[in-house]
Amino acid sequence: MKHIKTIAEGTLKKNRDTRGCGECQTSCQSACKTSCTVGNQKCENKK
Amino acid sequence: MVHTFRQNGLNIALDVESGAVHLPDDVSYAVLSAYPDRLPTADEAAEKLGASFGEAAVREAVAELAELAADDMLYTLPEQIPAPVYSSLMPIKAVCLHVAHDCNLRCGYCFASQGDYHGARGIMSPETGRKSIDFITAASKGMRNIEIDFFGGEPTMAMKTVRETVAYARSVEKERGKNFRFTLTTNGLLLNDENIDFINAEMSNVVLSLDGRRIVNDRMRKCVDGSGSYDVIVPKFKKLLEKRGPDKSYYLRGTFTRENLDFAADFEHIYGLGFDEISIEPVTAPADKSYALRDEDLPRIAEEYERLTNIILKLRAEGKKVNFFHFMVDLDGGPCAVKRLKGCGAGNEYAAIAPDGSIYPCHQFVGMEEYRIGSLDEGVVRDDIRRIFAQSSIMSKPKCAGCFAKYNCSGGCAAGNVFYGGGIDSPNEQACFMQKKRLECALLLKAAEAGAHVEF
């Protein structure tokens, strides 16, 4: 495209069908303990 | 909803509902900024923006945006996920184990009241540690991955309990079909060869607390006798890192307050000490504290996050590895939509256990009787309280509806909302401001990674 370059296609729409297995890390357990950071968490179901 | 912003000379657009990220030129940036909520027709966009960019260019840009919209990468509409999917009670599978309600530092900003959580100082017994493992293996039901964070106070004041709890968990994890992941947060004072080796062997992540420059660290992080802790802890943290394998993560974690709004300098200092996994968090404190962040500080904090971004850009351009926790975002993977709606899981999937075995929704509620949900002896008896936490999500927070950062912070920290926002569903606006700025910085770093020309 000439006027816009895509650097990430987005995964939110695609994974709306998953129902949340709950196996992933609780976000607060990583470093912060005082804020909620979810966008950087890994999915346990993706290899 | 499309969020557009410019930073370091680059135009960036985030399609909030899909998570797609684009780098628009000036024409398409103008179109997206003028129409954040819907794709305009070529005619209306040309009429509005043709004088500035030329009618043909505007029409061309709208056609490209329409293609992306058709592919669910722009103007994506929110999809309804049934409420029970994200707001039901889940098994508890992560606990913050308060092995020590005591501390050997007297940090000025401590939310845990210098380690005692407004109660008696005390150390969790090894027996309570083992009972916590029994509790979590039962409460987690079919969940396999169990997280145990050794916290305090200062958990290394209770190393006997930490060691025996880990040994017990390891002895039962196979037969109970669990995978325990241990983490520990320490101020470093009591680190020695013996417990460094233990921590490096058993803890999948370790959080090392240091605020940055000596003067900054020692102003807040004081020993019991009032002396600064910097000179004692820095060599110990370096030793821990030297002995820690590359396969295990760590964070060197600091706190910034109103007294070091130039915290990018602390980031640089920490990096200069040899640490490349860094987290520096805004202090959480009542507004009447002199070091608490004020609304008037927010523009300065935003500038500082930009400064920090530029430092990272420069280091990475030199081929160096460096990571800032709050700028991490996974655009190609990351958690599922349900997780993003629910957030941290405090009170639902996550709980904190005090030295006496009392159970609370998270570490920040420990010691607050009205939030006590049970104990190791009686089990969880207050599912009514847990339900309040379970039912809090992006969907229950009116302020989140129009926010571009909502799928990255999930409506903020439950405790932060309760203590400083006005209620569990009322995010603390200072935290919101900073979260949004950090997400923009994170997206800029992603653009640089993708090869975009970024000025710094």
Short mmCIF file of C-alpha atoms in Angstrom, two decimals, chain A residues 1-44 46, chain B residues 17-18 20-23 25 28 60 64 72 79 85 93-95 143-145 147 149 181 205 207 253 281 325-326 328 330 332-337 339-340 344 350 363-364 408-410:
data_model
loop_
_atom_site.label_atom_id
_atom_site.label_comp_id
_atom_site.label_asym_id
_atom_site.label_seq_id
_atom_site.Cartn_x
_atom_site.Cartn_y
_atom_site.Cartn_z
CA MET A 1 0.00 0.00 0.00
CA LYS A 2 1.13 3.51 -0.70
CA HIS A 3 -0.39 5.44 2.17
CA ILE A 4 -0.21 3.06 5.12
CA LYS A 5 2.08 0.28 6.26
CA THR A 6 0.88 -2.45 8.60
CA ILE A 7 3.36 -3.65 11.22
CA ALA A 8 1.01 -5.94 13.14
CA GLU A 9 -2.19 -7.52 11.84
CA GLY A 10 -3.73 -7.85 15.29
CA THR A 11 -4.70 -10.99 17.11
CA LEU A 12 -7.63 -9.85 19.21
CA LYS A 13 -10.35 -10.53 16.71
CA LYS A 14 -8.96 -13.95 15.87
CA ASN A 15 -8.76 -15.21 19.41
CA ARG A 16 -12.18 -14.06 20.57
CA ASP A 17 -13.39 -17.59 20.07
CA THR A 18 -11.12 -18.97 22.76
CA ARG A 19 -12.76 -19.17 26.13
CA GLY A 20 -9.74 -18.55 28.29
CA CYS A 21 -8.12 -21.74 29.59
CA GLY A 22 -6.73 -19.88 32.62
CA GLU A 23 -3.30 -21.54 32.44
CA CYS A 24 -1.39 -18.34 31.66
CA GLN A 25 0.56 -16.28 34.14
CA THR A 26 -1.28 -14.06 36.56
CA SER A 27 -0.05 -10.74 35.29
CA CYS A 28 0.74 -9.22 38.65
CA GLN A 29 3.16 -12.02 39.55
CA SER A 30 5.87 -10.85 37.19
CA ALA A 31 7.43 -7.59 38.25
CA CYS A 32 5.02 -4.94 39.18
CA LYS A 33 2.65 -5.84 42.01
CA THR A 34 1.07 -2.41 41.76
CA SER A 35 -0.35 -2.18 38.25
CA CYS A 36 -2.08 -4.40 35.74
CA THR A 37 -0.07 -5.33 32.68
CA VAL A 38 -1.81 -7.89 30.55
CA GLY A 39 -0.74 -7.08 27.00
CA ASN A 40 2.71 -8.55 27.50
CA GLN A 41 1.64 -11.90 28.91
CA LYS A 42 2.34 -15.11 27.02
CA CYS A 43 -0.43 -17.47 26.00
CA GLU A 44 0.23 -21.01 27.27
CA LYS A 46 0.73 -20.91 21.62
CA GLU B 17 -10.56 -3.93 18.74
CA SER B 18 -8.27 -6.01 16.54
CA ALA B 20 -3.59 -4.16 14.49
CA VAL B 21 -0.91 -1.48 14.29
CA HIS B 22 -0.21 0.66 11.25
CA LEU B 23 2.17 3.40 10.18
CA ASP B 25 1.57 8.57 5.94
CA SER B 28 -4.03 8.60 5.84
CA GLU B 60 -6.54 7.02 -2.61
CA GLU B 64 -6.53 1.73 1.21
CA ASP B 72 -10.56 -6.54 10.14
CA GLU B 79 -17.56 -8.43 19.45
CA VAL B 85 -17.10 -16.47 29.96
CA LYS B 93 -4.19 -21.02 40.76
CA ALA B 94 -1.79 -18.26 41.76
CA VAL B 95 -0.88 -17.17 45.25
CA MET B 143 -5.35 -26.19 36.39
CA ARG B 144 -1.84 -27.41 35.83
CA ASN B 145 0.32 -24.28 36.06
CA GLU B 147 2.29 -19.77 40.52
CA ASP B 149 5.28 -15.76 44.64
CA ARG B 181 6.43 -21.87 39.12
CA ASN B 205 11.65 -15.23 38.06
CA VAL B 207 12.45 -9.43 41.32
CA ARG B 253 12.65 -3.24 39.80
CA GLU B 281 7.03 1.62 38.57
CA PHE B 325 8.84 -4.12 31.67
CA HIS B 326 6.17 -1.50 31.13
CA MET B 328 6.61 -4.76 26.72
CA ASP B 330 3.15 -8.65 22.35
CA ASP B 332 1.59 -10.96 17.37
CA GLY B 333 0.64 -13.23 20.24
CA GLY B 334 -0.19 -12.22 23.73
CA PRO B 335 -3.08 -13.36 25.83
CA CYS B 336 -6.53 -14.25 24.55
CA ALA B 337 -9.40 -11.76 24.51
CA LYS B 339 -7.78 -12.77 29.63
CA ARG B 340 -7.62 -9.19 28.38
CA CYS B 344 -4.93 -9.84 36.70
CA TYR B 350 -5.20 -15.06 42.38
CA HIS B 363 -1.27 -8.84 48.39
CA GLN B 364 -2.48 -5.25 48.53
CA ASN B 408 -3.44 -3.95 27.46
CA CYS B 409 -4.21 -3.01 31.05
CA SER B 410 -7.66 -4.58 31.48
#
